[in-house]
Tab-separated table of C-alpha atoms and ligand atoms in Angstrom:
chain	number	residue	atom	x	y	z
A	1	MET	CA	-0.308	-0.072	0.130
A	2	SER	CA	1.406	3.794	-0.398
A	3	LYS	CA	-0.567	7.027	0.275
A	4	VAL	CA	0.965	10.247	-1.631
A	5	VAL	CA	0.792	12.535	1.653
A	6	LYS	CA	0.410	16.828	0.737
A	7	PHE	CA	0.189	19.736	3.745
A	8	GLY	CA	-0.375	22.645	3.120
A	9	GLY	CA	1.002	26.568	4.398
A	10	SER	CA	-0.676	26.675	7.266
A	11	SER	CA	0.172	23.010	7.885
A	12	LEU	CA	3.939	23.420	7.546
A	13	ALA	CA	4.493	27.364	8.835
A	14	SER	CA	6.422	26.496	11.879
A	15	ALA	CA	8.167	24.506	13.342
A	16	GLU	CA	5.321	23.231	15.538
A	17	GLN	CA	3.530	22.184	12.753
A	18	PHE	CA	6.060	19.957	10.616
A	19	LYS	CA	6.373	18.435	13.894
A	20	LYS	CA	2.672	17.710	13.654
A	21	VAL	CA	3.343	16.835	9.931
A	22	GLY	CA	6.194	14.060	10.895
A	23	GLU	CA	4.107	12.081	13.876
A	24	ILE	CA	1.200	11.603	11.104
A	25	ILE	CA	3.981	11.174	8.589
A	26	CYS	CA	5.645	8.617	11.061
A	27	SER	CA	2.258	7.189	12.247
A	28	ASP	CA	1.715	5.308	8.642
A	29	PRO	CA	4.356	3.368	6.893
A	30	ASP	CA	2.242	3.632	4.364
A	31	ARG	CA	3.226	8.149	4.070
A	32	ARG	CA	5.974	7.352	0.905
A	33	TYR	CA	6.113	9.972	-0.994
A	34	VAL	CA	5.246	13.806	0.578
A	35	VAL	CA	4.287	17.113	-0.844
A	36	PRO	CA	5.101	20.030	0.927
A	37	SER	CA	3.702	23.795	0.690
A	38	ALA	CA	5.949	26.817	0.966
A	39	PRO	CA	6.065	28.037	4.844
A	40	GLY	CA	1.701	29.597	5.095
A	41	LYS	CA	0.269	31.861	7.396
A	42	ARG	CA	1.259	31.399	11.097
A	43	PHE	CA	-1.421	33.472	12.589
A	44	LYS	CA	-4.321	35.125	11.008
A	45	ALA	CA	-2.572	38.139	10.284
A	46	ASP	CA	1.201	36.829	9.262
A	47	THR	CA	2.064	36.518	5.098
A	48	LYS	CA	1.975	33.365	3.432
A	49	VAL	CA	6.133	32.574	2.458
A	50	THR	CA	4.884	33.346	-1.322
A	51	ASP	CA	3.850	35.669	-0.623
A	52	MET	CA	7.348	37.235	0.352
A	53	LEU	CA	8.686	35.981	-2.530
A	54	TYR	CA	6.512	37.281	-5.013
A	55	ALA	CA	6.770	41.421	-3.824
A	56	CYS	CA	10.364	40.887	-2.777
A	57	TYR	CA	10.973	39.404	-7.035
A	58	GLU	CA	9.203	42.467	-8.389
A	59	LEU	CA	11.206	44.501	-6.163
A	60	ALA	CA	14.452	42.989	-8.357
A	61	GLU	CA	12.704	43.485	-11.100
A	62	ALA	CA	12.030	46.775	-10.733
A	63	ASP	CA	16.210	46.948	-9.445
A	64	LYS	CA	15.292	48.194	-6.437
A	65	ASP	CA	17.324	47.044	-2.332
A	66	PHE	CA	15.147	43.627	-2.011
A	67	GLU	CA	18.068	42.443	0.979
A	68	ALA	CA	15.189	43.312	3.713
A	69	GLY	CA	12.568	41.172	1.998
A	70	LEU	CA	14.499	38.253	1.903
A	71	SER	CA	16.201	38.064	5.217
A	72	ALA	CA	12.150	38.332	6.159
A	73	ILE	CA	12.389	35.185	4.964
A	74	GLU	CA	15.265	33.491	5.075
A	75	GLU	CA	14.441	34.622	9.436
A	76	ARG	CA	11.323	32.240	8.837
A	77	TYR	CA	12.734	29.012	7.370
A	78	GLU	CA	15.863	29.298	10.239
A	79	GLU	CA	12.998	29.734	12.597
A	80	ILE	CA	11.870	25.666	11.325
A	81	ARG	CA	15.543	25.075	10.474
A	82	THR	CA	16.388	25.726	14.491
A	83	GLY	CA	13.146	24.804	15.473
A	84	LEU	CA	13.665	21.277	14.306
A	85	GLY	CA	17.271	21.351	15.515
A	86	LEU	CA	18.409	21.041	11.628
A	87	THR	CA	21.499	20.800	10.925
A	88	VAL	CA	21.402	20.978	6.854
A	89	SER	CA	22.422	24.142	5.800
A	90	LEU	CA	20.118	27.747	3.088
A	91	GLU	CA	22.677	29.553	2.966
A	92	GLY	CA	23.730	28.447	0.174
A	93	GLU	CA	20.083	27.737	-1.373
A	94	PHE	CA	20.002	31.884	-0.480
A	95	SER	CA	23.148	33.346	-1.744
A	96	LEU	CA	21.783	31.057	-5.455
A	97	ILE	CA	18.139	33.295	-4.664
A	98	ARG	CA	20.060	36.044	-4.114
A	99	GLU	CA	22.291	36.116	-7.714
A	100	ASN	CA	19.072	33.927	-9.551
A	101	PHE	CA	17.382	37.008	-8.629
A	102	LYS	CA	19.496	39.664	-9.502
A	103	ALA	CA	20.435	38.229	-12.619
A	104	LYS	CA	15.743	38.157	-13.022
A	105	ALA	CA	15.033	34.808	-13.510
A	106	GLY	CA	11.020	35.778	-13.219
A	107	ARG	CA	8.061	35.940	-10.930
A	108	ASP	CA	7.568	31.299	-11.342
A	109	TYR	CA	11.691	30.585	-10.003
A	110	ALA	CA	10.355	33.924	-7.227
A	111	ALA	CA	8.127	31.867	-6.289
A	112	SER	CA	8.342	28.117	-6.919
A	113	ARG	CA	11.127	29.035	-4.143
A	114	GLY	CA	8.758	28.608	-1.254
A	115	GLU	CA	8.435	24.928	-1.492
A	116	TYR	CA	11.134	24.433	-2.518
A	117	LEU	CA	13.485	25.632	0.419
A	118	ASN	CA	10.889	23.316	2.630
A	119	GLY	CA	10.603	20.610	0.279
A	120	ILE	CA	15.168	20.648	1.589
A	121	LEU	CA	13.443	20.966	5.085
A	122	MET	CA	11.035	18.716	4.744
A	123	ALA	CA	13.510	15.362	3.457
A	124	ALA	CA	16.369	16.263	6.547
A	125	TYR	CA	13.622	15.889	8.887
A	126	LEU	CA	12.280	13.148	7.369
A	127	ASP	CA	15.774	11.411	6.006
A	128	TYR	CA	13.591	11.383	2.725
A	129	GLU	CA	14.560	11.627	-0.895
A	130	PHE	CA	14.716	15.580	-2.351
A	131	ILE	CA	13.903	15.335	-5.678
A	132	ASP	CA	13.748	18.828	-7.487
A	133	ALA	CA	9.602	18.962	-8.664
A	134	ALA	CA	11.829	21.389	-11.883
A	135	GLU	CA	13.393	17.621	-12.520
A	136	VAL	CA	10.327	15.584	-12.748
A	137	ILE	CA	7.434	17.821	-13.641
A	138	PHE	CA	7.117	19.381	-17.038
A	139	PHE	CA	5.822	21.778	-19.027
A	140	ASP	CA	5.478	23.363	-22.421
A	141	GLY	CA	7.241	25.267	-24.521
A	142	GLU	CA	3.497	27.267	-23.670
A	143	GLY	CA	3.668	26.676	-19.971
A	144	ASN	CA	1.293	23.621	-20.512
A	145	PHE	CA	1.278	21.135	-17.723
A	146	ASP	CA	3.051	17.659	-20.118
A	147	ALA	CA	1.195	15.012	-18.706
A	148	GLU	CA	3.084	12.777	-20.251
A	149	LYS	CA	6.484	13.240	-20.017
A	150	THR	CA	5.567	14.216	-16.757
A	151	ASN	CA	4.519	10.475	-15.578
A	152	GLY	CA	6.696	8.715	-17.967
A	153	VAL	CA	10.289	10.351	-15.954
A	154	LEU	CA	8.314	10.120	-12.357
A	155	SER	CA	7.276	7.387	-12.129
A	156	ALA	CA	10.382	6.245	-13.000
A	157	ARG	CA	12.486	8.543	-10.804
A	158	LEU	CA	9.849	7.261	-7.692
A	159	GLU	CA	10.140	3.369	-8.049
A	160	LYS	CA	14.309	4.320	-7.561
A	161	HIS	CA	13.236	5.372	-4.255
A	162	GLU	CA	10.988	3.331	-1.151
A	163	ARG	CA	10.533	7.030	0.528
A	164	ALA	CA	10.272	11.291	-1.199
A	165	VAL	CA	9.949	14.866	-1.115
A	166	VAL	CA	8.911	15.835	-4.495
A	167	PRO	CA	7.896	19.789	-3.247
A	168	GLY	CA	4.371	21.578	-4.870
A	169	PHE	CA	3.686	23.888	-7.107
A	170	TYR	CA	6.919	23.953	-9.331
A	171	GLY	CA	8.177	22.316	-12.885
A	172	ALA	CA	9.973	23.219	-14.875
A	173	LYS	CA	9.437	24.298	-19.195
A	174	PRO	CA	11.345	22.053	-22.035
A	175	ASP	CA	14.086	25.184	-21.555
A	176	GLY	CA	14.941	24.853	-18.297
A	177	SER	CA	13.414	27.428	-16.304
A	178	VAL	CA	11.127	27.710	-13.456
A	179	LYS	CA	7.241	27.513	-14.053
A	180	THR	CA	4.042	27.115	-11.810
A	181	PHE	CA	1.097	26.219	-11.707
A	182	SER	CA	-1.677	29.036	-10.922
A	183	ARG	CA	-1.575	29.210	-6.647
A	184	GLY	CA	-3.198	27.102	-4.496
A	185	GLY	CA	-0.635	24.561	-7.294
A	186	SER	CA	1.205	22.088	-4.510
A	187	ASP	CA	-2.801	20.254	-5.002
A	188	ILE	CA	-1.928	19.590	-7.776
A	189	THR	CA	1.369	17.784	-8.100
A	190	GLY	CA	0.365	15.978	-4.979
A	191	SER	CA	-2.026	14.700	-8.028
A	192	ILE	CA	-0.007	13.879	-10.149
A	193	VAL	CA	3.005	12.375	-7.502
A	194	ALA	CA	-0.147	9.981	-6.477
A	195	LYS	CA	-1.308	8.939	-10.473
A	196	ALA	CA	2.520	8.392	-11.139
A	197	ALA	CA	3.509	6.452	-7.835
A	198	GLN	CA	0.288	4.663	-8.765
A	199	ALA	CA	-0.415	5.104	-4.679
A	200	ASP	CA	-3.716	3.938	-2.687
A	201	VAL	CA	-4.860	7.471	-1.400
A	202	TYR	CA	-4.240	11.058	-2.104
A	203	GLU	CA	-4.232	12.093	1.605
A	204	ASN	CA	-4.174	16.014	1.131
A	205	TRP	CA	-3.478	18.011	4.117
A	206	THR	CA	-4.556	20.837	6.088
A	207	ASP	CA	-6.267	23.102	8.342
A	208	VAL	CA	-9.984	21.864	8.001
A	209	SER	CA	-11.297	17.917	8.503
A	210	GLY	CA	-12.088	18.079	4.741
A	211	ILE	CA	-15.277	19.436	3.245
A	212	LEU	CA	-18.477	21.501	4.212
A	213	VAL	CA	-21.713	21.882	3.364
A	214	ALA	CA	-21.765	25.258	2.670
A	215	ASP	CA	-19.393	28.085	3.601
A	216	PRO	CA	-19.434	28.812	6.712
A	217	SER	CA	-18.771	32.360	6.222
A	218	ILE	CA	-22.142	32.771	5.441
A	219	ILE	CA	-23.094	29.389	7.332
A	220	ASP	CA	-22.777	29.540	10.657
A	221	ASN	CA	-21.107	25.365	11.632
A	222	PRO	CA	-21.780	24.045	8.453
A	223	LYS	CA	-21.556	20.225	8.719
A	224	GLY	CA	-19.372	18.423	6.915
A	225	ILE	CA	-19.434	15.978	4.136
A	226	ASP	CA	-17.840	12.674	4.476
A	227	ILE	CA	-18.044	11.050	0.882
A	228	ILE	CA	-18.354	12.966	-2.311
A	229	THR	CA	-17.824	12.147	-5.528
A	230	TYR	CA	-15.022	13.586	-8.286
A	231	ARG	CA	-18.437	15.123	-9.973
A	232	GLU	CA	-19.556	16.241	-7.107
A	233	LEU	CA	-17.094	17.987	-6.409
A	234	ARG	CA	-15.934	19.526	-9.599
A	235	GLU	CA	-18.789	21.005	-10.386
A	236	LEU	CA	-19.478	22.395	-6.222
A	237	SER	CA	-15.236	23.681	-7.160
A	238	TYR	CA	-16.384	25.854	-10.012
A	239	MET	CA	-18.259	27.173	-7.789
A	240	GLY	CA	-16.857	28.830	-5.896
A	241	PHE	CA	-15.320	26.155	-3.169
A	242	ASN	CA	-11.513	26.074	-2.064
A	243	VAL	CA	-11.128	23.275	-0.126
A	244	LEU	CA	-8.606	21.753	-3.598
A	245	HIS	CA	-7.369	23.979	-5.911
A	246	GLU	CA	-10.123	22.770	-9.048
A	247	ASP	CA	-7.920	20.888	-11.877
A	248	ALA	CA	-5.962	18.820	-8.629
A	249	ILE	CA	-8.842	15.920	-9.766
A	250	PHE	CA	-7.868	15.658	-12.808
A	251	PRO	CA	-4.738	13.086	-12.536
A	252	VAL	CA	-6.388	11.113	-10.058
A	253	ARG	CA	-9.445	10.665	-11.735
A	254	GLN	CA	-7.985	9.156	-14.254
A	255	GLN	CA	-6.721	6.487	-12.184
A	256	GLY	CA	-9.770	6.157	-9.194
A	257	ILE	CA	-7.474	7.029	-6.831
A	258	PRO	CA	-9.486	8.369	-3.174
A	259	ILE	CA	-8.886	11.451	-2.408
A	260	ASN	CA	-8.897	12.036	1.226
A	261	ILE	CA	-9.075	15.653	2.824
A	262	ARG	CA	-7.596	16.118	6.992
A	263	ASN	CA	-7.410	18.161	9.040
A	264	THR	CA	-3.060	19.243	10.168
A	265	ASN	CA	-4.486	20.147	13.718
A	266	ALA	CA	-6.862	17.241	13.874
A	267	PRO	CA	-5.420	14.480	12.446
A	268	GLU	CA	-8.047	11.791	15.024
A	269	ASP	CA	-10.319	12.962	12.398
A	270	ASN	CA	-11.339	11.081	9.727
A	271	GLY	CA	-12.051	13.727	7.601
A	272	THR	CA	-13.623	14.308	3.571
A	273	TRP	CA	-13.254	11.501	1.041
A	274	ILE	CA	-13.679	12.102	-2.030
A	275	VAL	CA	-13.737	9.433	-4.898
A	276	GLY	CA	-15.123	8.330	-8.251
A	277	SER	CA	-18.178	6.334	-7.724
A	278	THR	CA	-19.658	5.192	-3.847
A	279	CYS	CA	-23.130	3.345	-3.252
A	280	GLN	CA	-23.037	5.485	0.040
A	281	LYS	CA	-25.989	7.296	0.676
A	282	THR	CA	-25.226	11.197	0.845
A	283	LYS	CA	-27.193	12.437	5.127
A	284	TYR	CA	-28.995	14.579	3.065
A	285	VAL	CA	-30.464	15.151	-0.278
A	286	ILE	CA	-27.773	17.807	-1.604
A	287	THR	CA	-23.444	17.288	-1.296
A	288	GLY	CA	-23.067	21.086	-0.719
A	289	ILE	CA	-24.089	23.567	-1.585
A	290	ALA	CA	-21.519	27.242	-3.028
A	291	GLY	CA	-22.103	29.697	-5.599
A	292	LYS	CA	-20.078	33.103	-7.042
A	293	LYS	CA	-21.537	36.256	-7.447
A	294	GLY	CA	-20.541	38.359	-10.086
A	295	PHE	CA	-22.383	37.700	-13.205
A	296	CYS	CA	-24.448	39.490	-15.968
A	297	CYS	CA	-26.763	37.962	-18.322
A	298	ILE	CA	-27.824	39.511	-21.623
A	299	ASN	CA	-31.303	38.622	-22.435
A	300	ILE	CA	-31.965	38.602	-26.553
A	301	GLU	CA	-35.307	38.385	-27.632
A	302	LYS	CA	-36.317	38.094	-31.338
A	303	ASP	CA	-39.637	36.295	-32.569
A	304	MET	CA	-39.997	33.805	-33.839
A	305	MET	CA	-35.800	32.647	-32.790
A	306	ASN	CA	-37.138	28.966	-31.913
A	307	THR	CA	-37.390	28.193	-35.974
A	308	GLU	CA	-34.282	30.387	-37.062
A	309	ILE	CA	-31.452	27.693	-37.416
A	310	GLY	CA	-28.318	29.155	-35.546
A	311	PHE	CA	-29.592	31.503	-33.582
A	312	GLY	CA	-28.139	30.452	-30.868
A	313	ARG	CA	-24.538	30.136	-32.644
A	314	LYS	CA	-24.783	33.077	-33.829
A	315	VAL	CA	-25.293	34.497	-30.599
A	316	LEU	CA	-22.661	32.392	-29.315
A	317	GLN	CA	-20.681	34.303	-31.722
A	318	ALA	CA	-21.119	37.209	-30.539
A	319	PHE	CA	-19.177	36.566	-27.644
A	320	GLU	CA	-16.606	34.115	-28.899
A	321	GLU	CA	-15.573	37.151	-30.830
A	322	ASN	CA	-14.890	39.118	-28.027
A	323	GLY	CA	-13.300	36.752	-25.984
A	324	ILE	CA	-15.552	36.063	-23.502
A	325	SER	CA	-16.327	32.500	-22.524
A	326	PHE	CA	-20.010	31.820	-21.488
A	327	GLU	CA	-21.883	30.305	-17.341
A	328	HIS	CA	-24.941	29.193	-18.623
A	329	VAL	CA	-27.928	29.885	-21.412
A	330	PRO	CA	-31.169	29.305	-20.733
A	331	SER	CA	-33.789	29.267	-23.134
A	332	GLY	CA	-37.640	30.997	-24.056
A	333	ILE	CA	-39.511	30.308	-27.004
A	334	ASP	CA	-38.176	34.249	-28.299
A	335	THR	CA	-35.419	35.172	-25.706
A	336	MET	CA	-32.300	32.872	-25.145
A	337	THR	CA	-29.714	34.202	-22.130
A	338	VAL	CA	-26.284	34.085	-21.712
A	339	PHE	CA	-24.813	34.858	-18.505
A	340	VAL	CA	-21.314	36.082	-18.407
A	341	HIS	CA	-18.451	37.020	-15.907
A	342	GLN	CA	-19.657	40.671	-15.186
A	343	ASP	CA	-15.296	41.250	-15.106
A	344	GLU	CA	-14.679	40.398	-18.944
A	345	PHE	CA	-17.725	40.995	-20.594
A	346	MET	CA	-18.450	44.593	-18.399
A	347	HIS	CA	-15.860	47.149	-20.598
A	348	LYS	CA	-16.971	45.343	-24.102
A	349	GLU	CA	-20.284	44.987	-23.512
A	350	GLN	CA	-20.587	47.610	-25.846
A	351	LYS	CA	-19.047	46.192	-28.239
A	352	VAL	CA	-20.472	42.243	-28.069
A	353	ALA	CA	-23.865	44.083	-28.161
A	354	ALA	CA	-22.871	45.754	-32.151
A	355	GLY	CA	-22.089	41.767	-31.871
A	356	LEU	CA	-24.902	40.641	-31.113
A	357	HIS	CA	-26.769	43.096	-33.413
A	358	ARG	CA	-24.622	42.331	-36.966
A	359	LEU	CA	-25.480	38.296	-36.294
A	360	ALA	CA	-28.398	37.639	-34.661
A	361	LYS	CA	-30.662	40.700	-35.797
A	362	PRO	CA	-32.088	40.213	-33.169
A	363	ASP	CA	-35.678	42.245	-31.901
A	364	SER	CA	-34.710	44.178	-28.620
A	365	ILE	CA	-31.241	43.372	-26.493
A	366	GLU	CA	-31.199	43.625	-22.354
A	367	ILE	CA	-28.124	43.750	-20.221
A	368	GLU	CA	-29.117	43.021	-16.393
A	369	SER	CA	-25.878	43.338	-13.786
A	370	ASP	CA	-25.008	41.842	-10.415
A	371	LEU	CA	-26.122	38.277	-10.350
A	372	ALA	CA	-24.561	35.387	-8.829
A	373	LEU	CA	-25.158	31.798	-9.256
A	374	ILE	CA	-25.670	29.302	-6.717
A	375	ALA	CA	-24.926	25.307	-7.298
A	376	VAL	CA	-26.951	23.363	-5.782
A	377	VAL	CA	-25.264	19.570	-6.402
A	378	GLY	CA	-25.770	16.125	-5.008
A	379	ARG	CA	-26.038	12.533	-6.583
A	380	GLY	CA	-28.427	11.780	-4.601
A	381	MET	CA	-31.014	14.548	-5.824
A	382	LYS	CA	-31.304	12.351	-9.082
A	383	SER	CA	-33.355	9.894	-6.843
A	384	THR	CA	-35.283	12.229	-5.251
A	385	ARG	CA	-38.494	13.474	-5.725
A	386	GLY	CA	-39.336	17.218	-5.440
A	387	THR	CA	-35.819	18.426	-4.450
A	388	ALA	CA	-36.579	21.570	-7.451
A	389	GLY	CA	-40.175	22.586	-5.319
A	390	ARG	CA	-38.192	22.202	-2.592
A	391	ILE	CA	-35.162	25.099	-3.252
A	392	PHE	CA	-37.743	27.388	-5.311
A	393	SER	CA	-40.032	26.562	-1.846
A	394	ALA	CA	-37.702	27.596	0.680
A	395	LEU	CA	-36.696	30.613	-1.665
A	396	SER	CA	-40.067	32.214	-1.429
A	397	HIS	CA	-39.993	31.229	1.783
A	398	ALA	CA	-37.098	33.641	2.098
A	399	ASN	CA	-38.362	36.645	0.066
A	400	VAL	CA	-35.981	35.932	-2.597
A	401	ASN	CA	-36.331	36.268	-5.717
A	402	VAL	CA	-35.298	32.885	-8.468
A	403	LYS	CA	-33.669	34.806	-12.167
A	404	MET	CA	-32.769	32.245	-13.672
A	405	ILE	CA	-33.124	28.285	-13.000
A	406	ASP	CA	-30.554	25.338	-13.987
A	407	GLN	CA	-30.665	21.838	-14.280
A	408	GLY	CA	-28.530	19.587	-16.496
A	409	SER	CA	-30.024	16.135	-17.603
A	410	SER	CA	-27.210	14.318	-14.847
A	411	GLU	CA	-29.485	16.597	-12.634
A	412	LEU	CA	-26.613	16.787	-10.248
A	413	ASN	CA	-26.264	19.761	-9.464
A	414	ILE	CA	-29.545	22.619	-10.270
A	415	ILE	CA	-27.886	26.505	-11.193
A	416	ILE	CA	-29.496	29.521	-9.102
A	417	GLY	CA	-29.522	32.417	-10.405
A	418	VAL	CA	-30.139	35.819	-8.061
A	419	ALA	CA	-29.717	38.877	-7.312
A	420	ASN	CA	-26.105	39.827	-5.293
A	421	GLU	CA	-28.324	40.863	-2.682
A	422	ASP	CA	-29.975	38.252	-2.180
A	423	PHE	CA	-26.533	35.744	-2.456
A	424	ASP	CA	-26.496	34.560	1.433
A	425	ILE	CA	-30.286	35.038	2.066
A	426	ALA	CA	-30.757	32.229	-0.596
A	427	ILE	CA	-27.913	30.196	0.273
A	428	LYS	CA	-29.398	30.127	4.541
A	429	ALA	CA	-32.705	29.119	3.359
A	430	ILE	CA	-31.098	25.911	0.847
A	431	TYR	CA	-29.259	25.044	3.475
A	432	ASP	CA	-32.262	25.578	6.073
A	433	ILE	CA	-34.938	23.572	4.153
A	434	PHE	CA	-31.766	20.098	4.265
A	435	VAL	CA	-29.099	20.393	6.591
A	436	LEU	CA	-31.014	21.582	9.693
A	437	THR	CA	-34.631	20.295	8.549
A	438	LYS	CA	-33.264	16.945	6.859
A	439	LEU	CA	-36.802	17.195	4.964
B	501	LIG	N1	2.418	28.380	-1.558
B	501	LIG	C1	1.591	28.402	-3.541
B	501	LIG	C2	0.338	29.832	-2.713
B	501	LIG	O1	0.142	29.884	-2.484
B	501	LIG	C3	0.749	27.202	-3.577
B	501	LIG	C4	0.207	26.537	-2.865
B	501	LIG	O2	0.876	26.549	-1.723
B	501	LIG	O3	-0.302	24.969	-2.809
B	501	LIG	O4	-0.336	29.091	-4.056
């Protein structure tokens, strides 16, 4: 049995946290491959090392003095190193980083040093092999992740080592330059390593005991989710759940490797299991609720639209020509509505409107802004009658006006459009009806 364990920044923010991580790893010999993040925040007002690195490199790039910034970063690692009683020295590494900053090695290189240095400390602490991610995680010349090359090289390398640390977040392009994933990308590295190691489990250790049914900043003390499918999580991540990077699902999903989200500060909790499929019923009809504010809808009206072949294509072409992706397209007999991100659309609205007039020749176009989309997701909805009815009666009791409804044929989720200002009230109403009153 082998497990890949990824630890997030808050799990590795100090020597104290490192010790907890060490105990977790040593308590289970199957935990063979470790993917660390950079040190995160030690307290609320603290700064993540990744952010310190970005700020420091910005100075370097502007030919300003970055010494104080780099020393502050060095201190963060020194605190961990001495706190753990390690003899490994990072002095040489910091001299090299200083040189490379002066030579303007790039923003990605700068950010990646957070994980790289933490990886060196982690490997020394555990007495595991250190594998630099730049030697095993690859991007192509355009900066897209190269899954095939990575999997080949990485699995061959892992085979040689019973136990190893691979820092998260970065890899290298064909010219050897460092490239990072987007923020939170160590989750993706963990998933890639789990695939290459053909692990039985990918454990993702963070500072919460799993995924919650709803956002705790909206719902007081929301219930946790015991088990969720990749597809459900994908829907929820896309709509704002941020426990796991949304791209972290793909590598393990292909292999059917389950992900277990765990809490470094409460290792006795089972956390949440993310699996391909399960016969386990959800505790509630719904698995989770998520949502995002900041959408616009463009309502296009044209008599006899339903009989005009190619109308939909022409409408969407106007958005495509302006580089705007659409979120949802609910339609009626003579109307078609396109939901887009407000910040992407706002400065192009007149161009899009002109394009719509030119291509689709509508009778009228109406634009509405400040809308929110809420996704109610659950594999249990398929086999339960009246889910939509309950959602909408809860919303009407809460005095929320529903602007849009979209239910895919998979019956895995229902998307509801409401005004931005009704967002929290709507989520509370849906949570109450399904989770608190368990109707
Ligand atoms: N350290 C990086 C960040 O702050 C990557 C990660 O933690 O996953 O985004």
